Amino acid sequence: ALINVCLDVVLVWQLGLNPNGAAIGTACAEWVALLYLALRFAKRSTGVEALPLGKGLETFATAALATLVRTLCLQAFLAATTAFISVTSADPTLLAAHLVLKQFYIIMSFVTDALAIAAQQLVAAAPSTLEARQRATRLLGWGFVTGVVLAALLYVIPPSLLTDDARVAEEASIELLRIVAPLQLLSSLVFVGDGILQGSRDFKFE
């Protein structure tokens, strides 16, 4: 993250590369992180006997495939909606408003994704099936409360928080209250349910 920030300052602000600079900075930071982890792994794995590649990876592969398909479907939907608006609307204000709403949704998703991570650990660490179910029920309750709070916040926070264009903010405010805010309740429950299923290793229903 520190490398990414430093490269963004140089490439975006100093050299004026804008989005291209941010992309280059992110890619470089990811490659540096990969090389660092590979070197540490190589140093620590000396003398360790590796298992056959496919042995013991069935559950992991199933989970990874389910998560990959889910993520691809989500990204395909977001890309399709953006493409549809850009093609069918001659007014760039609508596309800009759509992107503002997407940013609001992504920011809220970071909050609810934290519940998913907590759910994974709490359910996986449960000493019994009964305790795991009780924890899952409590987590869903917290997910419901979180969704209500986030929805209420979106009814209060103006879209101008993410844009200084009055027309874009006006267009975004209508759909923010009509679609994005109510979706927070469903989104929170889905994120928590995702974490519960991963913690219980019930990956095929993820």
mmCIF file of C-alpha atoms in Angstrom:
data_model
loop_
_atom_site.group_PDB
_atom_site.id
_atom_site.type_symbol
_atom_site.label_atom_id
_atom_site.label_comp_id
_atom_site.label_asym_id
_atom_site.label_seq_id
_atom_site.Cartn_x
_atom_site.Cartn_y
_atom_site.Cartn_z
ATOM 1 C CA ALA A 1 0.000 0.000 0.000
ATOM 2 C CA LEU A 2 2.829 2.409 0.832
ATOM 3 C CA ILE A 3 4.503 1.738 -2.520
ATOM 4 C CA ASN A 4 1.184 2.279 -4.279
ATOM 5 C CA VAL A 5 0.643 5.630 -2.563
ATOM 6 C CA CYS A 6 4.177 6.832 -3.328
ATOM 7 C CA LEU A 7 3.894 5.820 -6.978
ATOM 8 C CA ASP A 8 0.491 7.521 -7.252
ATOM 9 C CA VAL A 9 1.972 10.775 -5.957
ATOM 10 C CA VAL A 10 4.772 10.649 -8.534
ATOM 11 C CA LEU A 11 2.873 9.270 -11.533
ATOM 12 C CA VAL A 12 -0.470 11.011 -11.067
ATOM 13 C CA TRP A 13 0.409 14.359 -9.512
ATOM 14 C CA GLN A 14 3.994 14.954 -10.614
ATOM 15 C CA LEU A 15 3.940 13.387 -14.093
ATOM 16 C CA GLY A 16 0.258 14.022 -14.802
ATOM 17 C CA LEU A 17 -0.552 10.509 -16.016
ATOM 18 C CA ASN A 18 -3.918 10.560 -14.196
ATOM 19 C CA PRO A 19 -5.790 7.166 -14.399
ATOM 20 C CA ASN A 20 -2.947 5.570 -16.349
ATOM 21 C CA GLY A 21 -0.527 6.555 -13.607
ATOM 22 C CA ALA A 22 -2.790 5.099 -10.922
ATOM 23 C CA ALA A 23 -3.041 1.839 -12.879
ATOM 24 C CA ILE A 24 0.733 1.630 -13.325
ATOM 25 C CA GLY A 25 1.277 2.329 -9.632
ATOM 26 C CA THR A 26 -1.181 -0.355 -8.550
ATOM 27 C CA ALA A 27 0.300 -2.933 -10.929
ATOM 28 C CA CYS A 28 3.864 -2.204 -9.779
ATOM 29 C CA ALA A 29 2.866 -2.427 -6.121
ATOM 30 C CA GLU A 30 1.167 -5.791 -6.701
ATOM 31 C CA TRP A 31 4.228 -7.193 -8.483
ATOM 32 C CA VAL A 32 6.546 -5.999 -5.713
ATOM 33 C CA ALA A 33 4.291 -7.650 -3.111
ATOM 34 C CA LEU A 34 4.257 -10.877 -5.122
ATOM 35 C CA LEU A 35 8.052 -10.976 -5.442
ATOM 36 C CA TYR A 36 8.503 -10.225 -1.737
ATOM 37 C CA LEU A 37 6.141 -13.032 -0.705
ATOM 38 C CA ALA A 38 7.734 -15.436 -3.190
ATOM 39 C CA LEU A 39 11.199 -14.739 -1.752
ATOM 40 C CA ARG A 40 9.986 -15.223 1.821
ATOM 41 C CA PHE A 41 8.230 -18.440 0.858
ATOM 42 C CA ALA A 42 11.331 -19.751 -0.889
ATOM 43 C CA LYS A 43 13.472 -18.997 2.169
ATOM 44 C CA ARG A 44 11.097 -20.627 4.662
ATOM 45 C CA SER A 45 10.224 -23.668 2.550
ATOM 46 C CA THR A 46 13.776 -24.981 2.406
ATOM 47 C CA GLY A 47 13.751 -28.631 3.463
ATOM 48 C CA VAL A 48 9.948 -28.855 3.570
ATOM 49 C CA GLU A 49 8.463 -31.766 1.646
ATOM 50 C CA ALA A 50 5.592 -30.659 -0.569
ATOM 51 C CA LEU A 51 2.435 -32.718 -0.963
ATOM 52 C CA PRO A 52 1.137 -33.648 -4.443
ATOM 53 C CA LEU A 53 -0.442 -30.631 -6.086
ATOM 54 C CA GLY A 54 -3.990 -31.954 -6.177
ATOM 55 C CA LYS A 55 -4.034 -33.610 -2.763
ATOM 56 C CA GLY A 56 -6.220 -31.900 -0.171
ATOM 57 C CA LEU A 57 -7.204 -29.054 -2.505
ATOM 58 C CA GLU A 58 -10.687 -30.314 -3.433
ATOM 59 C CA THR A 59 -12.517 -28.136 -0.891
ATOM 60 C CA PHE A 60 -10.351 -25.128 -1.633
ATOM 61 C CA ALA A 61 -10.819 -25.517 -5.392
ATOM 62 C CA THR A 62 -14.591 -25.782 -4.981
ATOM 63 C CA ALA A 63 -14.695 -22.658 -2.833
ATOM 64 C CA ALA A 64 -12.433 -20.734 -5.164
ATOM 65 C CA LEU A 65 -14.542 -21.676 -8.190
ATOM 66 C CA ALA A 66 -17.765 -20.576 -6.486
ATOM 67 C CA THR A 67 -16.218 -17.283 -5.407
ATOM 68 C CA LEU A 68 -14.738 -16.721 -8.867
ATOM 69 C CA VAL A 69 -18.077 -17.309 -10.604
ATOM 70 C CA ARG A 70 -19.851 -15.009 -8.142
ATOM 71 C CA THR A 71 -17.294 -12.243 -8.629
ATOM 72 C CA LEU A 72 -17.373 -12.553 -12.417
ATOM 73 C CA CYS A 73 -21.183 -12.350 -12.427
ATOM 74 C CA LEU A 74 -21.101 -9.237 -10.239
ATOM 75 C CA GLN A 75 -18.485 -7.518 -12.393
ATOM 76 C CA ALA A 76 -20.323 -8.498 -15.572
ATOM 77 C CA PHE A 77 -23.533 -6.978 -14.216
ATOM 78 C CA LEU A 78 -21.815 -3.725 -13.213
ATOM 79 C CA ALA A 79 -20.062 -3.489 -16.574
ATOM 80 C CA ALA A 80 -23.295 -4.251 -18.453
ATOM 81 C CA THR A 81 -25.271 -1.562 -16.630
ATOM 82 C CA THR A 82 -22.551 1.012 -17.264
ATOM 83 C CA ALA A 83 -22.373 0.057 -20.953
ATOM 84 C CA PHE A 84 -26.179 0.157 -21.282
ATOM 85 C CA ILE A 85 -26.401 3.656 -19.821
ATOM 86 C CA SER A 86 -23.515 4.950 -21.935
ATOM 87 C CA VAL A 87 -25.082 3.574 -25.142
ATOM 88 C CA THR A 88 -28.738 4.432 -24.554
ATOM 89 C CA SER A 89 -28.289 7.878 -23.007
ATOM 90 C CA ALA A 90 -27.004 10.880 -24.908
ATOM 91 C CA ASP A 91 -26.616 12.812 -21.667
ATOM 92 C CA PRO A 92 -23.249 12.135 -19.973
ATOM 93 C CA THR A 93 -24.773 13.387 -16.718
ATOM 94 C CA LEU A 94 -26.698 10.124 -16.343
ATOM 95 C CA LEU A 95 -23.550 8.049 -16.779
ATOM 96 C CA ALA A 96 -21.713 10.210 -14.258
ATOM 97 C CA ALA A 97 -24.592 9.810 -11.785
ATOM 98 C CA HIS A 98 -24.511 6.052 -12.276
ATOM 99 C CA LEU A 99 -20.800 5.971 -11.464
ATOM 100 C CA VAL A 100 -21.386 8.056 -8.332
ATOM 101 C CA LEU A 101 -24.043 5.589 -7.182
ATOM 102 C CA LYS A 102 -21.716 2.676 -7.870
ATOM 103 C CA GLN A 103 -19.066 4.286 -5.688
ATOM 104 C CA PHE A 104 -21.564 4.697 -2.862
ATOM 105 C CA TYR A 105 -22.459 1.026 -3.145
ATOM 106 C CA ILE A 106 -18.801 -0.057 -3.172
ATOM 107 C CA ILE A 107 -18.012 2.047 -0.087
ATOM 108 C CA MET A 108 -20.947 0.503 1.773
ATOM 109 C CA SER A 109 -19.823 -2.942 0.648
ATOM 110 C CA PHE A 110 -16.504 -2.503 2.438
ATOM 111 C CA VAL A 111 -18.421 -2.093 5.699
ATOM 112 C CA THR A 112 -20.606 -5.161 5.198
ATOM 113 C CA ASP A 113 -17.677 -7.212 3.915
ATOM 114 C CA ALA A 114 -16.070 -6.733 7.332
ATOM 115 C CA LEU A 115 -19.039 -8.631 8.789
ATOM 116 C CA ALA A 116 -18.433 -11.437 6.301
ATOM 117 C CA ILE A 117 -14.816 -11.790 7.428
ATOM 118 C CA ALA A 118 -15.907 -11.860 11.078
ATOM 119 C CA ALA A 119 -18.591 -14.444 10.273
ATOM 120 C CA GLN A 120 -16.050 -16.741 8.627
ATOM 121 C CA GLN A 121 -13.863 -16.801 11.715
ATOM 122 C CA LEU A 122 -16.637 -16.986 14.320
ATOM 123 C CA VAL A 123 -18.509 -19.814 12.616
ATOM 124 C CA ALA A 124 -15.357 -21.755 11.758
ATOM 125 C CA ALA A 125 -14.108 -21.486 15.363
ATOM 126 C CA ALA A 126 -17.382 -22.654 16.929
ATOM 127 C CA PRO A 127 -16.805 -25.700 19.165
ATOM 128 C CA SER A 128 -20.048 -27.411 18.117
ATOM 129 C CA THR A 129 -22.726 -27.369 15.434
ATOM 130 C CA LEU A 130 -25.240 -25.864 17.869
ATOM 131 C CA GLU A 131 -22.871 -23.047 18.770
ATOM 132 C CA ALA A 132 -22.137 -22.428 15.088
ATOM 133 C CA ARG A 133 -25.866 -22.080 14.372
ATOM 134 C CA GLN A 134 -26.328 -19.712 17.299
ATOM 135 C CA ARG A 135 -23.440 -17.581 16.115
ATOM 136 C CA ALA A 136 -24.810 -17.586 12.579
ATOM 137 C CA THR A 137 -28.187 -16.390 13.856
ATOM 138 C CA ARG A 138 -26.601 -13.570 15.855
ATOM 139 C CA LEU A 139 -24.471 -12.573 12.881
ATOM 140 C CA LEU A 140 -27.524 -12.390 10.628
ATOM 141 C CA GLY A 141 -29.143 -10.169 13.245
ATOM 142 C CA TRP A 142 -26.133 -7.870 13.197
ATOM 143 C CA GLY A 143 -26.248 -7.920 9.415
ATOM 144 C CA PHE A 144 -29.867 -6.787 9.505
ATOM 145 C CA VAL A 145 -29.056 -3.958 11.927
ATOM 146 C CA THR A 146 -26.056 -2.898 9.822
ATOM 147 C CA GLY A 147 -28.184 -2.835 6.677
ATOM 148 C CA VAL A 148 -30.800 -0.635 8.355
ATOM 149 C CA VAL A 149 -28.135 1.772 9.640
ATOM 150 C CA LEU A 150 -26.390 2.037 6.258
ATOM 151 C CA ALA A 151 -29.698 2.602 4.480
ATOM 152 C CA ALA A 152 -30.573 5.350 6.955
ATOM 153 C CA LEU A 153 -27.180 6.976 6.429
ATOM 154 C CA LEU A 154 -27.702 7.069 2.672
ATOM 155 C CA TYR A 155 -30.980 8.904 3.203
ATOM 156 C CA VAL A 156 -29.015 11.577 5.092
ATOM 157 C CA ILE A 157 -25.695 11.744 3.213
ATOM 158 C CA PRO A 158 -25.995 13.876 0.039
ATOM 159 C CA PRO A 159 -24.557 12.607 -3.275
ATOM 160 C CA SER A 160 -22.591 15.867 -3.447
ATOM 161 C CA LEU A 161 -20.188 14.168 -1.039
ATOM 162 C CA LEU A 162 -18.669 12.364 -4.046
ATOM 163 C CA THR A 163 -19.166 15.007 -6.730
ATOM 164 C CA ASP A 164 -19.153 18.789 -6.959
ATOM 165 C CA ASP A 165 -21.325 18.790 -10.095
ATOM 166 C CA ALA A 166 -24.826 19.922 -9.119
ATOM 167 C CA ARG A 167 -26.551 18.208 -12.073
ATOM 168 C CA VAL A 168 -24.834 14.883 -11.410
ATOM 169 C CA ALA A 169 -25.666 15.106 -7.704
ATOM 170 C CA GLU A 170 -29.325 15.843 -8.495
ATOM 171 C CA GLU A 171 -29.616 12.884 -10.877
ATOM 172 C CA ALA A 172 -27.860 10.569 -8.430
ATOM 173 C CA SER A 173 -29.931 11.598 -5.409
ATOM 174 C CA ILE A 174 -33.151 10.157 -6.877
ATOM 175 C CA GLU A 175 -31.777 6.665 -7.518
ATOM 176 C CA LEU A 176 -29.716 6.770 -4.335
ATOM 177 C CA LEU A 177 -32.882 6.935 -2.253
ATOM 178 C CA ARG A 178 -34.961 4.686 -4.506
ATOM 179 C CA ILE A 179 -32.512 1.831 -5.204
ATOM 180 C CA VAL A 180 -29.111 2.005 -3.503
ATOM 181 C CA ALA A 181 -30.325 2.780 0.032
ATOM 182 C CA PRO A 182 -32.976 0.016 0.217
ATOM 183 C CA LEU A 183 -30.489 -2.463 -1.263
ATOM 184 C CA GLN A 184 -28.226 -2.065 1.775
ATOM 185 C CA LEU A 185 -30.438 -4.317 3.893
ATOM 186 C CA LEU A 186 -30.324 -7.142 1.347
ATOM 187 C CA SER A 187 -26.633 -6.568 0.663
ATOM 188 C CA SER A 188 -25.720 -6.785 4.359
ATOM 189 C CA LEU A 189 -27.584 -10.054 4.817
ATOM 190 C CA VAL A 190 -25.973 -11.509 1.679
ATOM 191 C CA PHE A 191 -22.469 -10.561 2.815
ATOM 192 C CA VAL A 192 -23.027 -12.051 6.271
ATOM 193 C CA GLY A 193 -24.538 -15.195 4.753
ATOM 194 C CA ASP A 194 -21.516 -15.485 2.481
ATOM 195 C CA GLY A 195 -19.201 -15.381 5.489
ATOM 196 C CA ILE A 196 -21.306 -17.937 7.373
ATOM 197 C CA LEU A 197 -21.228 -20.369 4.452
ATOM 198 C CA GLN A 198 -17.487 -19.985 4.033
ATOM 199 C CA GLY A 199 -16.945 -20.505 7.749
ATOM 200 C CA SER A 200 -19.055 -23.662 7.694
ATOM 201 C CA ARG A 201 -17.300 -24.822 4.469
ATOM 202 C CA ASP A 202 -20.677 -25.205 2.771
ATOM 203 C CA PHE A 203 -19.159 -23.807 -0.384
ATOM 204 C CA LYS A 204 -21.485 -25.296 -2.982
ATOM 205 C CA PHE A 205 -24.321 -23.033 -1.816
ATOM 206 C CA GLU A 206 -22.186 -19.904 -1.780
#
